[in-house]
Structure formats: structure tokens, C-alpha cells
Short mmCIF file of C-alpha atoms in Angstrom, two decimals:
data_model
loop_
_atom_site.label_atom_id
_atom_site.label_comp_id
_atom_site.label_asym_id
_atom_site.label_seq_id
_atom_site.Cartn_x
_atom_site.Cartn_y
_atom_site.Cartn_z
CA MET A 1 -5.19 5.98 2.13
CA ALA A 2 -3.76 5.40 5.59
CA TYR A 3 -1.99 2.10 6.17
CA LEU A 4 -1.55 1.42 9.89
CA GLY A 5 -0.35 -1.25 12.23
CA ILE A 6 -1.80 -1.75 15.69
CA GLY A 7 0.13 -2.13 18.91
CA THR A 8 -0.70 -4.55 21.69
CA ASP A 9 -2.02 -1.54 23.61
CA ALA A 10 -4.29 -0.58 20.66
CA HIS A 11 -2.12 2.36 19.59
CA VAL A 12 -1.90 3.33 15.93
CA ALA A 13 0.73 5.55 14.36
CA SER A 14 2.29 7.05 17.51
CA LEU A 15 -1.07 7.80 19.10
CA PHE A 16 -1.02 5.95 22.41
CA PRO A 17 -4.01 5.29 24.70
CA GLY A 18 -4.39 8.02 27.28
CA HIS A 19 -1.60 10.15 25.84
CA PRO A 20 -2.52 13.87 25.94
CA ASP A 21 -1.68 14.40 22.26
CA SER A 22 -3.64 11.39 21.01
CA ALA A 23 -6.66 13.63 20.35
CA ALA A 24 -4.80 16.70 19.07
CA THR A 25 -6.84 18.71 16.57
CA GLY A 26 -6.21 21.57 14.20
CA VAL A 27 -2.74 20.32 13.28
CA TRP A 28 -1.46 17.66 10.88
CA THR A 29 1.18 16.20 13.14
CA THR A 30 1.98 15.90 16.81
CA ALA A 31 5.29 15.41 18.56
CA VAL A 32 5.46 12.64 21.13
CA ASP A 33 8.39 13.17 23.47
CA ASP A 34 7.51 10.58 26.09
CA SER A 35 6.41 7.55 24.12
CA PRO A 36 5.67 4.52 26.30
CA LYS A 37 7.45 2.40 23.68
CA PRO A 38 10.88 3.00 22.18
CA PRO A 39 11.90 5.26 20.65
CA PRO A 40 10.79 7.91 23.18
CA LEU A 41 10.79 10.73 20.59
CA ARG A 42 8.31 10.38 17.73
CA VAL A 43 6.27 12.39 15.25
CA SER A 44 2.83 11.19 14.24
CA PHE A 45 -0.04 12.24 12.06
CA THR A 46 -2.99 13.19 14.24
CA MET A 47 -6.15 11.10 14.38
CA GLU A 48 -7.93 13.93 12.62
CA VAL A 49 -5.57 13.48 9.63
CA ILE A 50 -5.84 9.67 9.73
CA ARG A 51 -9.64 9.92 9.69
CA SER A 52 -9.51 12.27 6.68
CA ALA A 53 -8.13 9.41 4.57
CA ASP A 54 -10.55 7.90 2.08
CA GLN A 55 -9.57 4.43 3.27
CA VAL A 56 -7.91 3.21 6.45
CA TRP A 57 -6.27 -0.21 6.37
CA LEU A 58 -5.32 -1.67 9.72
CA VAL A 59 -2.89 -4.57 9.67
CA ALA A 60 -2.36 -6.93 12.62
CA SER A 61 0.01 -9.82 12.94
CA GLY A 62 0.32 -12.29 15.79
CA GLU A 63 -1.85 -13.50 18.61
CA SER A 64 -0.57 -10.73 20.89
CA LYS A 65 -2.78 -8.29 18.97
CA ALA A 66 -6.09 -10.06 19.71
CA GLU A 67 -6.91 -8.08 22.86
CA ALA A 68 -6.21 -4.76 21.12
CA LEU A 69 -8.34 -5.80 18.13
CA ALA A 70 -11.20 -6.81 20.42
CA ALA A 71 -11.02 -3.45 22.21
CA ALA A 72 -11.01 -1.58 18.89
CA ALA A 73 -14.00 -3.57 17.61
CA GLU A 74 -15.87 -2.84 20.84
CA VAL A 75 -15.50 0.96 20.72
CA TYR A 76 -15.59 1.46 16.95
CA PRO A 77 -19.38 1.99 16.68
CA GLU A 78 -19.26 4.74 19.30
CA HIS A 79 -16.57 6.61 17.39
CA VAL A 80 -17.40 6.11 13.72
CA ASP A 81 -19.55 9.24 13.53
CA ALA A 82 -17.87 11.15 16.35
CA ALA A 83 -15.44 13.98 15.69
CA VAL A 84 -12.09 14.03 17.45
CA GLU A 85 -12.57 17.70 18.25
CA ASP A 86 -15.70 16.79 20.24
CA LEU A 87 -13.39 15.23 22.83
CA GLU A 88 -12.20 18.73 23.73
CA GLY A 89 -8.67 17.56 24.38
CA GLU A 90 -9.52 14.37 26.27
CA PRO A 91 -7.07 11.64 25.23
CA LEU A 92 -8.22 8.68 23.16
CA ASP A 93 -8.91 5.53 25.16
CA VAL A 94 -8.50 3.06 22.26
CA PRO A 95 -6.88 4.87 19.33
CA ALA A 96 -7.31 1.90 16.98
CA GLY A 97 -11.08 2.16 17.50
CA TRP A 98 -10.97 5.70 16.13
CA ALA A 99 -8.99 4.82 12.99
CA THR A 100 -11.72 4.95 10.37
CA GLY A 101 -11.69 5.92 6.71
CA ARG A 102 -14.22 8.19 5.05
CA SER A 103 -15.32 5.50 2.59
CA ALA A 104 -13.73 2.28 3.84
CA THR A 105 -12.08 0.75 6.86
CA ARG A 106 -10.36 -2.59 6.34
CA TRP A 107 -8.64 -4.88 8.80
CA PHE A 108 -6.06 -7.33 7.52
CA LEU A 109 -5.19 -10.02 10.05
CA ASP A 110 -2.77 -12.88 9.79
CA GLU A 111 -3.95 -16.30 10.85
CA ALA A 112 -2.42 -16.02 14.33
CA ALA A 113 -4.16 -12.70 15.09
CA ALA A 114 -7.46 -13.94 13.69
CA LEU A 115 -7.32 -17.24 15.56
CA ALA A 116 -6.33 -15.54 18.82
CA LEU A 117 -9.25 -13.16 18.41
CA GLY A 118 -11.33 -16.29 17.95
CA ALA A 119 -14.45 -17.03 15.98
CA GLU A 120 -16.65 -15.10 18.41
CA GLY A 121 -14.29 -12.13 18.41
CA LEU A 122 -14.20 -12.10 14.62
CA ARG A 123 -17.98 -12.37 14.49
CA ARG A 124 -18.32 -9.43 16.92
CA ALA A 125 -15.83 -7.39 14.87
CA VAL A 126 -17.77 -8.03 11.67
CA ASP A 127 -21.13 -7.46 13.38
CA ARG A 128 -19.94 -4.12 14.73
CA TRP A 129 -19.71 -2.82 11.19
CA VAL A 130 -21.88 -4.99 9.00
CA GLY A 131 -24.60 -5.59 11.58
CA ASP A 132 -25.12 -1.86 11.98
CA PRO A 133 -26.03 -0.37 8.62
CA GLY A 134 -26.06 3.05 10.30
CA THR A 135 -22.27 3.17 10.14
CA GLY A 136 -22.43 3.59 6.38
CA LEU A 137 -18.88 2.32 5.98
CA PRO A 138 -18.01 -0.61 3.75
CA VAL A 139 -15.65 -2.78 5.75
CA ALA A 140 -13.56 -5.77 4.82
CA LEU A 141 -12.15 -8.11 7.42
CA VAL A 142 -9.59 -10.29 5.71
CA ALA A 143 -7.78 -13.02 7.62
CA ALA A 144 -4.97 -14.86 5.88
CA GLY A 145 -5.51 -18.58 5.79
CA LEU A 146 -9.15 -18.34 6.88
CA ALA A 147 -12.23 -18.51 4.72
CA LEU A 148 -13.27 -14.90 5.29
CA ALA A 149 -14.13 -13.00 2.17
CA PRO A 150 -14.34 -9.22 2.14
CA VAL A 151 -17.55 -8.09 3.78
CA VAL A 152 -19.47 -5.17 2.39
CA PRO A 153 -22.77 -3.99 3.90
#
């Protein structure tokens, strides 16, 4: 299982949008020596390793994460069946949208993140997974303090 947070720029682990190593393949880890956020030196599992996890749980707290969550929900369907190596070294645009588990992907949002994303944003996020049975991934979207039960297609 991979347990990840999401940054306001939609980064996960230390895989930042547009960073050359965000789509590294064939290795378990990547060194980031010019991180756009402190600290500048980091080591991260690669997206290939994250996506090899049986389950990926993405946790978001605070309204500042709403835009990143919306971006991830928007690109997720395009990436769920894609392979990172198919990018041929092109950096990831929205790393959080690539963070998918082999059998389950779950988002856990606090009330502030869920409310900032809004009812329509939450509906779009759920519809991206549940509304498209072709994804084949059971997904739960759990928002603390809201009446959202786990959703399984």
C-alpha cells in the first residue's frame, strides 16, 4: 500500500509537476536535487513503484488542496491504464492524477478540502472513477464530516 499526501501543485511523494525525474522508469527511487519546495534535496519512490502498490491512498487536508484535487480528478481517467514508460521520459503534468493502485485508489479528504472542492467537484471526482466502469478500479472517496460513504463500482 502507498499512503500519499498531495501538494497544492498536485505533487505526490517528491514527484513534482514538470520535473524531469517525475516519470523516471526502471528504477525504484529518484533523487531530486532541485525541489521547488524545501528541502531542495530529496529522494522519492518513482511513480512506477507507487503504481505497483496494491492500493494507493491519497490524503488531502485543507481548502488549499482543492485545485490540485480537481486537476488530479480531471486527468485520472487518461492515466489509469497508461504506463509511465509510455511517456518516454516526458515529465508528469499532474503527478497526483497518476497515483493509482492496482486494485484500489482511495482519496481521504478532510471537510475543508472536500468543501473547497465543492459538491460539483466531488461529483466529478466520483464520476471519473465510478461513472466509467472501464477503469476497473474500486475507489472510495471519503470526506470527514460529510455524508459520503465509500463508493465501489
